[in-house]
CSV table of C-alpha atoms and ligand atoms in Angstrom, one decimal:
chain,number,residue,atom,x,y,z
R,249,UNK,CA,192.4,-89.4,-132.0
R,250,UNK,CA,193.4,-86.5,-129.7
R,251,UNK,CA,191.1,-83.5,-129.6
R,252,UNK,CA,190.5,-80.4,-127.4
R,253,UNK,CA,186.9,-80.1,-126.3
R,254,UNK,CA,185.3,-77.3,-124.2
R,255,UNK,CA,183.1,-78.4,-121.3
R,256,UNK,CA,182.6,-75.2,-119.3
R,257,UNK,CA,184.3,-72.0,-118.2
R,258,UNK,CA,188.1,-72.6,-118.2
R,259,UNK,CA,187.4,-76.3,-118.5
R,260,UNK,CA,188.7,-77.5,-121.9
R,261,UNK,CA,190.0,-81.1,-122.0
R,262,UNK,CA,192.5,-82.9,-124.3
R,263,UNK,CA,190.7,-86.2,-124.9
R,264,UNK,CA,190.9,-89.3,-127.1
R,265,UNK,CA,187.7,-89.6,-129.2
R,266,UNK,CA,186.9,-91.8,-132.3
R,267,UNK,CA,188.0,-90.4,-135.7
R,268,UNK,CA,185.1,-88.6,-137.5
R,269,UNK,CA,183.5,-90.6,-140.3
R,270,UNK,CA,183.2,-89.5,-143.9
R,271,UNK,CA,179.7,-88.7,-145.2
R,272,UNK,CA,178.5,-88.0,-148.8
R,273,UNK,CA,179.9,-84.6,-150.0
R,274,UNK,CA,182.7,-84.4,-147.4
R,275,UNK,CA,186.4,-84.9,-147.2
R,276,UNK,CA,188.5,-85.9,-144.2
R,277,UNK,CA,191.3,-83.4,-143.4
R,278,UNK,CA,194.4,-84.5,-141.4
R,279,UNK,CA,195.0,-81.2,-139.6
R,280,UNK,CA,198.5,-79.7,-140.2
R,281,UNK,CA,198.3,-76.4,-138.3
R,282,UNK,CA,195.5,-74.6,-136.3
R,283,UNK,CA,195.8,-71.1,-135.0
R,284,UNK,CA,194.6,-69.9,-131.6
R,285,UNK,CA,192.2,-67.0,-132.0
R,286,UNK,CA,191.1,-64.3,-129.5
R,287,UNK,CA,187.6,-65.8,-129.8
R,288,UNK,CA,188.9,-69.2,-128.7
R,289,UNK,CA,190.2,-67.5,-125.6
R,290,UNK,CA,186.8,-65.8,-125.0
R,291,UNK,CA,185.1,-69.2,-125.5
R,292,UNK,CA,187.5,-70.8,-123.1
R,293,UNK,CA,186.8,-68.1,-120.5
R,294,UNK,CA,183.1,-67.8,-120.8
R,295,UNK,CA,181.8,-71.1,-122.4
R,296,UNK,CA,178.7,-69.2,-123.7
R,297,UNK,CA,177.1,-72.2,-125.5
R,298,UNK,CA,175.2,-74.6,-123.2
R,299,UNK,CA,176.3,-78.3,-123.7
R,300,UNK,CA,172.8,-79.4,-124.5
R,301,UNK,CA,172.2,-76.6,-127.1
R,302,UNK,CA,172.1,-77.8,-130.8
R,303,UNK,CA,172.7,-75.3,-133.5
R,304,UNK,CA,170.0,-75.7,-136.2
R,305,UNK,CA,172.7,-76.3,-138.9
R,306,UNK,CA,175.1,-78.5,-136.9
R,307,UNK,CA,172.4,-80.4,-134.9
R,308,UNK,CA,175.0,-81.5,-132.4
R,309,UNK,CA,175.2,-81.3,-128.7
R,310,UNK,CA,178.4,-80.4,-126.8
R,311,UNK,CA,181.1,-80.8,-125.7
R,312,UNK,CA,182.4,-79.2,-129.0
R,313,UNK,CA,185.9,-79.3,-130.2
R,314,UNK,CA,187.7,-76.0,-130.4
R,315,UNK,CA,189.8,-74.6,-133.3
R,316,UNK,CA,188.4,-72.8,-136.4
R,317,UNK,CA,191.6,-71.5,-138.1
R,318,UNK,CA,193.2,-74.5,-139.7
R,319,UNK,CA,194.8,-76.2,-142.7
R,320,UNK,CA,195.7,-79.8,-143.5
R,321,UNK,CA,196.0,-82.5,-146.0
R,322,UNK,CA,193.1,-84.4,-147.4
R,323,UNK,CA,193.3,-88.0,-146.2
R,324,UNK,CA,189.9,-89.4,-147.4
R,325,UNK,CA,187.4,-88.2,-150.1
R,326,UNK,CA,183.8,-89.2,-150.4
R,327,UNK,CA,182.9,-91.0,-153.6
R,328,UNK,CA,180.7,-88.2,-154.9
R,329,UNK,CA,183.3,-85.4,-154.4
R,330,UNK,CA,185.3,-84.2,-157.4
R,331,UNK,CA,186.5,-80.8,-156.4
R,332,UNK,CA,189.1,-82.0,-153.9
R,333,UNK,CA,191.7,-84.8,-154.4
R,334,UNK,CA,193.4,-87.1,-151.9
R,335,UNK,CA,196.6,-85.5,-150.6
R,336,UNK,CA,195.5,-81.9,-151.4
R,337,UNK,CA,196.6,-79.1,-149.1
R,338,UNK,CA,193.5,-77.2,-148.0
R,339,UNK,CA,192.4,-74.4,-145.8
R,340,UNK,CA,189.0,-74.9,-144.3
R,341,UNK,CA,186.4,-72.2,-144.2
R,342,UNK,CA,184.7,-73.0,-140.9
R,343,UNK,CA,181.5,-70.9,-141.1
R,344,UNK,CA,178.1,-72.2,-142.2
R,345,UNK,CA,174.9,-70.5,-143.3
R,346,UNK,CA,171.5,-72.1,-143.9
R,347,UNK,CA,171.0,-70.2,-147.1
R,348,UNK,CA,167.3,-69.9,-146.4
R,349,UNK,CA,166.8,-67.3,-143.6
R,350,UNK,CA,165.8,-63.7,-144.3
R,351,UNK,CA,169.4,-62.5,-143.7
R,352,UNK,CA,170.9,-65.1,-146.1
R,353,UNK,CA,168.2,-64.2,-148.7
R,354,UNK,CA,169.2,-60.5,-148.3
R,355,UNK,CA,172.7,-61.5,-149.4
R,356,UNK,CA,174.5,-61.6,-146.0
R,357,UNK,CA,175.3,-65.3,-145.4
R,358,UNK,CA,178.2,-64.3,-143.1
R,359,UNK,CA,175.4,-63.1,-140.7
R,360,UNK,CA,173.0,-66.0,-141.2
R,361,UNK,CA,170.4,-66.1,-138.5
R,362,UNK,CA,171.5,-69.7,-137.8
R,363,UNK,CA,175.2,-69.3,-138.5
R,364,UNK,CA,177.5,-72.0,-137.2
R,365,UNK,CA,181.3,-72.5,-137.0
R,366,UNK,CA,183.4,-75.7,-137.0
R,367,UNK,CA,185.4,-75.4,-133.8
R,368,UNK,CA,182.7,-73.5,-131.9
R,369,UNK,CA,179.3,-75.3,-132.2
R,370,UNK,CA,179.9,-78.6,-133.8
R,371,UNK,CA,181.5,-80.3,-136.8
R,372,UNK,CA,184.8,-81.0,-135.0
R,373,UNK,CA,187.6,-78.5,-134.6
R,374,UNK,CA,191.1,-77.7,-135.7
R,375,UNK,CA,192.6,-78.7,-132.4
R,376,UNK,CA,192.1,-82.3,-133.4
R,377,UNK,CA,194.1,-84.8,-135.5
R,378,UNK,CA,191.3,-85.0,-138.2
R,379,UNK,CA,188.2,-83.1,-139.2
R,380,UNK,CA,185.5,-84.1,-141.7
R,381,UNK,CA,184.3,-81.1,-143.7
R,382,UNK,CA,182.0,-80.5,-146.6
R,383,UNK,CA,184.1,-80.5,-149.8
R,384,UNK,CA,183.0,-76.9,-150.6
R,385,UNK,CA,184.5,-75.7,-147.4
R,386,UNK,CA,187.9,-77.1,-148.3
R,387,UNK,CA,189.9,-74.5,-150.3
R,388,UNK,CA,192.7,-76.1,-152.3
R,389,UNK,CA,196.2,-74.6,-152.3
R,390,UNK,CA,199.2,-75.5,-154.4
R,391,UNK,CA,200.9,-78.6,-153.0
R,392,UNK,CA,204.2,-76.7,-152.3
R,393,UNK,CA,202.4,-73.9,-150.5
R,394,UNK,CA,203.1,-73.4,-146.7
R,395,UNK,CA,200.6,-75.3,-144.6
R,396,UNK,CA,201.4,-72.8,-141.8
R,397,UNK,CA,200.5,-69.8,-144.0
R,398,UNK,CA,197.4,-71.7,-145.1
R,399,UNK,CA,196.2,-71.8,-141.5
R,400,UNK,CA,196.3,-68.0,-141.5
R,401,UNK,CA,193.7,-67.6,-144.3
R,402,UNK,CA,190.8,-67.7,-141.9
R,403,UNK,CA,191.9,-64.7,-139.8
R,404,UNK,CA,193.0,-62.9,-142.9
R,405,UNK,CA,189.5,-63.4,-144.3
R,406,UNK,CA,188.0,-61.6,-141.3
R,407,UNK,CA,190.3,-58.6,-142.1
R,408,UNK,CA,189.6,-58.9,-145.8
R,409,UNK,CA,185.8,-58.6,-145.2
R,410,UNK,CA,186.3,-55.7,-142.9
R,411,UNK,CA,188.3,-53.8,-145.5
R,412,UNK,CA,185.5,-54.4,-148.1
R,413,UNK,CA,182.8,-53.3,-145.6
R,414,UNK,CA,184.8,-50.1,-145.0
R,415,UNK,CA,184.6,-49.1,-148.7
R,416,UNK,CA,187.8,-47.1,-148.6
R,417,UNK,CA,189.0,-45.4,-151.8
R,418,UNK,CA,192.5,-46.7,-152.8
R,419,UNK,CA,194.0,-43.2,-152.4
R,420,UNK,CA,192.3,-42.9,-149.0
R,421,UNK,CA,194.0,-43.2,-145.6
R,422,UNK,CA,193.2,-45.9,-143.0
R,423,UNK,CA,193.8,-46.0,-139.3
R,424,UNK,CA,194.1,-49.3,-137.5
R,425,UNK,CA,193.7,-49.3,-133.7
R,426,UNK,CA,195.6,-52.3,-132.3
R,427,UNK,CA,198.2,-54.4,-134.1
R,428,UNK,CA,197.3,-57.9,-132.8
R,429,UNK,CA,196.6,-60.7,-135.3
R,430,UNK,CA,193.5,-59.1,-136.6
R,431,UNK,CA,194.9,-55.5,-136.8
R,432,UNK,CA,198.0,-56.7,-138.6
R,433,UNK,CA,195.8,-58.8,-140.9
R,434,UNK,CA,193.9,-55.6,-141.7
R,435,UNK,CA,197.2,-53.9,-142.6
R,436,UNK,CA,197.9,-56.8,-145.0
R,437,UNK,CA,194.4,-56.8,-146.5
R,438,UNK,CA,194.5,-53.0,-147.0
R,439,UNK,CA,197.8,-53.3,-148.9
R,440,UNK,CA,196.5,-56.2,-151.0
R,441,UNK,CA,193.3,-54.2,-151.8
R,442,UNK,CA,195.4,-51.3,-153.0
R,443,UNK,CA,195.5,-49.0,-150.0
R,444,UNK,CA,199.0,-47.8,-149.0
R,445,UNK,CA,198.3,-44.9,-146.6
R,446,UNK,CA,198.1,-46.7,-143.3
R,447,UNK,CA,198.4,-45.5,-139.8
R,448,UNK,CA,198.5,-47.9,-136.8
R,449,UNK,CA,198.4,-47.4,-133.0
R,450,UNK,CA,199.9,-50.1,-130.8
R,451,UNK,CA,201.7,-50.5,-127.5
R,452,UNK,CA,203.9,-53.7,-128.0
R,453,UNK,CA,207.3,-53.1,-129.6
R,454,UNK,CA,207.2,-56.4,-131.5
R,455,UNK,CA,203.8,-55.7,-132.9
R,456,UNK,CA,204.8,-52.1,-133.8
R,457,UNK,CA,207.7,-53.5,-135.8
R,458,UNK,CA,205.5,-56.0,-137.6
R,459,UNK,CA,203.1,-53.2,-138.5
R,460,UNK,CA,206.0,-51.3,-140.1
R,461,UNK,CA,207.2,-54.4,-141.9
R,462,UNK,CA,203.7,-55.0,-143.3
R,463,UNK,CA,203.6,-51.5,-144.7
R,464,UNK,CA,202.2,-49.1,-142.1
R,465,UNK,CA,203.6,-45.6,-142.9
R,466,UNK,CA,203.1,-44.3,-139.4
R,467,UNK,CA,203.0,-46.2,-136.1
R,468,UNK,CA,201.8,-44.3,-133.0
R,469,UNK,CA,202.4,-45.4,-129.4
R,470,UNK,CA,199.4,-44.1,-127.4
R,471,UNK,CA,201.6,-43.8,-124.3
R,472,UNK,CA,203.9,-41.4,-126.1
R,473,UNK,CA,201.5,-39.3,-128.2
R,474,UNK,CA,198.0,-38.0,-128.4
R,475,UNK,CA,196.7,-40.5,-131.0
R,476,UNK,CA,194.0,-38.3,-132.5
R,477,UNK,CA,196.3,-35.3,-132.8
R,478,UNK,CA,199.0,-37.4,-134.4
R,479,UNK,CA,196.5,-38.9,-137.0
R,480,UNK,CA,195.2,-35.4,-137.8
R,481,UNK,CA,198.7,-34.1,-138.2
R,482,UNK,CA,199.6,-36.9,-140.5
R,483,UNK,CA,196.5,-36.2,-142.7
R,484,UNK,CA,196.9,-32.4,-143.0
R,485,UNK,CA,194.2,-31.9,-140.4
R,486,UNK,CA,191.6,-33.7,-142.4
R,487,UNK,CA,191.4,-37.1,-140.6
R,488,UNK,CA,191.3,-40.6,-142.1
R,489,UNK,CA,188.7,-42.0,-144.4
R,490,UNK,CA,188.4,-45.2,-142.5
R,491,UNK,CA,189.4,-46.5,-139.1
R,492,UNK,CA,189.3,-50.1,-137.7
R,493,UNK,CA,189.0,-50.9,-134.0
R,494,UNK,CA,190.8,-54.3,-133.9
R,495,UNK,CA,191.5,-54.2,-130.2
R,496,UNK,CA,188.1,-54.1,-128.5
R,497,UNK,CA,189.3,-52.6,-125.3
R,498,UNK,CA,186.5,-50.1,-124.9
R,499,UNK,CA,186.1,-46.4,-125.1
R,500,UNK,CA,189.9,-46.0,-125.0
R,501,UNK,CA,190.2,-47.6,-128.4
R,502,UNK,CA,186.8,-46.9,-130.1
R,503,UNK,CA,186.6,-43.1,-129.3
R,504,UNK,CA,190.0,-42.4,-131.0
R,505,UNK,CA,188.9,-44.5,-134.0
R,506,UNK,CA,185.8,-42.2,-134.3
R,507,UNK,CA,187.6,-38.9,-133.4
R,508,UNK,CA,190.3,-39.6,-136.1
R,509,UNK,CA,187.8,-39.8,-138.9
R,510,UNK,CA,187.3,-37.2,-141.6
R,511,UNK,CA,183.7,-35.9,-142.3
R,512,UNK,CA,181.6,-38.9,-143.6
R,513,UNK,CA,184.4,-41.3,-142.5
R,514,UNK,CA,183.7,-44.9,-141.6
R,515,UNK,CA,184.8,-46.6,-138.3
R,516,UNK,CA,184.6,-50.4,-138.4
R,517,UNK,CA,184.4,-52.6,-135.3
R,518,UNK,CA,186.0,-56.0,-135.8
R,519,UNK,CA,186.9,-57.0,-132.2
R,520,UNK,CA,184.8,-58.5,-129.5
R,521,UNK,CA,183.9,-55.9,-126.9
R,522,UNK,CA,183.0,-57.0,-123.4
R,523,UNK,CA,180.5,-54.6,-121.8
R,524,UNK,CA,179.0,-51.2,-122.7
R,525,UNK,CA,181.0,-48.5,-124.4
R,526,UNK,CA,179.9,-44.9,-123.6
R,527,UNK,CA,180.3,-42.8,-126.7
R,528,UNK,CA,179.9,-39.1,-127.7
R,529,UNK,CA,177.3,-39.5,-130.5
R,530,UNK,CA,177.3,-35.9,-131.8
R,531,UNK,CA,180.1,-36.4,-134.3
R,532,UNK,CA,177.8,-38.8,-136.1
R,533,UNK,CA,175.3,-36.0,-136.5
R,534,UNK,CA,177.6,-33.0,-137.2
R,535,UNK,CA,180.2,-34.9,-139.3
R,536,UNK,CA,178.0,-37.6,-140.8
R,537,UNK,CA,180.5,-40.2,-139.5
R,538,UNK,CA,179.4,-43.9,-139.7
R,539,UNK,CA,180.1,-46.6,-137.2
R,540,UNK,CA,179.7,-50.1,-138.5
R,541,UNK,CA,180.7,-53.6,-137.7
R,542,UNK,CA,182.2,-56.4,-139.7
R,543,UNK,CA,181.4,-60.0,-139.0
R,544,UNK,CA,183.3,-63.0,-140.3
R,545,UNK,CA,183.4,-63.4,-144.1
R,546,UNK,CA,181.7,-64.9,-147.1
R,547,UNK,CA,182.8,-67.8,-149.3
R,548,UNK,CA,183.8,-65.2,-151.9
R,549,UNK,CA,186.0,-63.4,-149.3
R,550,UNK,CA,187.7,-66.7,-148.3
R,551,UNK,CA,188.4,-67.6,-152.0
R,552,UNK,CA,189.8,-64.1,-152.6
R,553,UNK,CA,192.2,-64.4,-149.7
R,554,UNK,CA,193.3,-67.9,-150.8
R,555,UNK,CA,194.1,-66.3,-154.2
R,556,UNK,CA,196.0,-63.4,-152.6
R,557,UNK,CA,198.2,-65.6,-150.5
R,558,UNK,CA,198.9,-67.9,-153.4
R,559,UNK,CA,199.9,-65.1,-155.8
R,560,UNK,CA,202.0,-63.3,-153.1
R,561,UNK,CA,199.8,-60.2,-152.7
R,562,UNK,CA,199.7,-61.2,-149.0
R,563,UNK,CA,202.7,-62.8,-147.3
R,564,UNK,CA,201.4,-63.5,-143.7
R,565,UNK,CA,204.0,-65.8,-142.3
R,566,UNK,CA,205.5,-63.2,-140.0
R,567,UNK,CA,202.3,-63.2,-138.0
R,568,UNK,CA,203.3,-66.6,-136.6
R,569,UNK,CA,205.1,-66.1,-133.2
R,570,UNK,CA,205.1,-69.6,-131.8
R,571,UNK,CA,204.5,-73.2,-132.9
R,572,UNK,CA,203.4,-75.8,-130.4
R,573,UNK,CA,202.2,-79.4,-130.4
R,574,UNK,CA,198.5,-80.2,-129.6
R,575,UNK,CA,199.6,-81.9,-126.4
R,576,UNK,CA,200.7,-78.4,-125.1
R,577,UNK,CA,197.7,-76.4,-126.4
R,578,UNK,CA,196.3,-75.6,-122.9
R,579,UNK,CA,199.4,-74.5,-121.1
R,580,UNK,CA,201.7,-73.2,-123.9
R,581,UNK,CA,198.7,-71.9,-125.9
R,582,UNK,CA,195.5,-70.8,-124.1
R,583,UNK,CA,196.8,-70.1,-120.6
R,584,UNK,CA,200.0,-68.5,-122.0
R,585,UNK,CA,197.9,-66.2,-124.2
R,586,UNK,CA,195.7,-65.2,-121.3
R,587,UNK,CA,198.8,-64.4,-119.2
R,588,UNK,CA,202.2,-63.1,-120.1
R,589,UNK,CA,201.9,-64.2,-123.8
R,590,UNK,CA,199.2,-61.5,-124.4
R,591,UNK,CA,202.0,-58.9,-124.7
R,592,UNK,CA,204.6,-61.0,-126.6
R,593,UNK,CA,202.7,-63.3,-128.9
R,594,UNK,CA,200.9,-62.6,-132.2
R,595,UNK,CA,199.7,-65.9,-133.6
R,596,UNK,CA,200.4,-69.3,-132.0
R,597,UNK,CA,200.0,-72.2,-134.3
R,598,UNK,CA,199.2,-75.7,-133.0
R,599,UNK,CA,200.2,-78.9,-134.7
R,600,UNK,CA,198.1,-82.0,-133.9
R,601,UNK,CA,200.6,-84.2,-135.9
R,602,UNK,CA,203.9,-83.4,-134.1
E,773,ZN,ZN1,170.7,-67.9,-143.1
């Protein structure tokens, strides 16, 4: 079967490899759609995992297949599996925890000391024709549900977890810095969790419009307005209860996220930053502001998002900006997103079966 595997920095190869084999407790998923994530681009550019390193859970050396946001149809079911049926449409939760480390035992499996991801450090990947996954990582959707929307459950779960971490009151105000796939997913997750006062800052016209369509009440262009002043004006001078840095640019995005907060407000980081960010820390003392991060999601988060897209509390389809076949994933996907596509695309979905 065709698969995309990462060898080293900017060296990912589309190759023919044998189909993965079913093991007890697993199902084989014929991938329908797989999204390209910002972290795929970072992996492609930096290849941080040495090929000979074996994650303790995956116990597999590289090169590893890429793709951790994917949906598909179940094509084989191990004899001992009852929770998933042949032909089911499923979204795959790609993250794994050992369940035994101190972090897992403290109730944080999303940050397991040995955490692993399908599509990063073993277990196959979504940019492949088929993937074998443990049955409890396959979240079943109604048969007539959109397989494209199902591929968006993974990035939505990242946003869903961040909104839970932020602990925002439903009558509170949220500020989202950056309306890329994750920032827009935060807007959708906020609405689905009952928060309607949402402010977004973003440069791209297309993304600004999507933020409005998804329910942001105010969208600020940082080239046209002082972001912090605009947020304060929109909140009667008080500031917001919660802010999210979903862009990860650096001080230019994180400082406004902090300066826009009310006293005791929470700023949540959910983007990858590359390098140090110098910050004025006095507001944390004088205003008891909190800066926290949000990493991945739990099995509970993933199931909650599956339920929210199925019952229509989240309608994420407009996040999809392009659809391409697996044969074009490098040029029309990765390299495009690292070039001119950065400004025009939101989520590119890849189909291994077209
Ligand atoms: Zn653990």
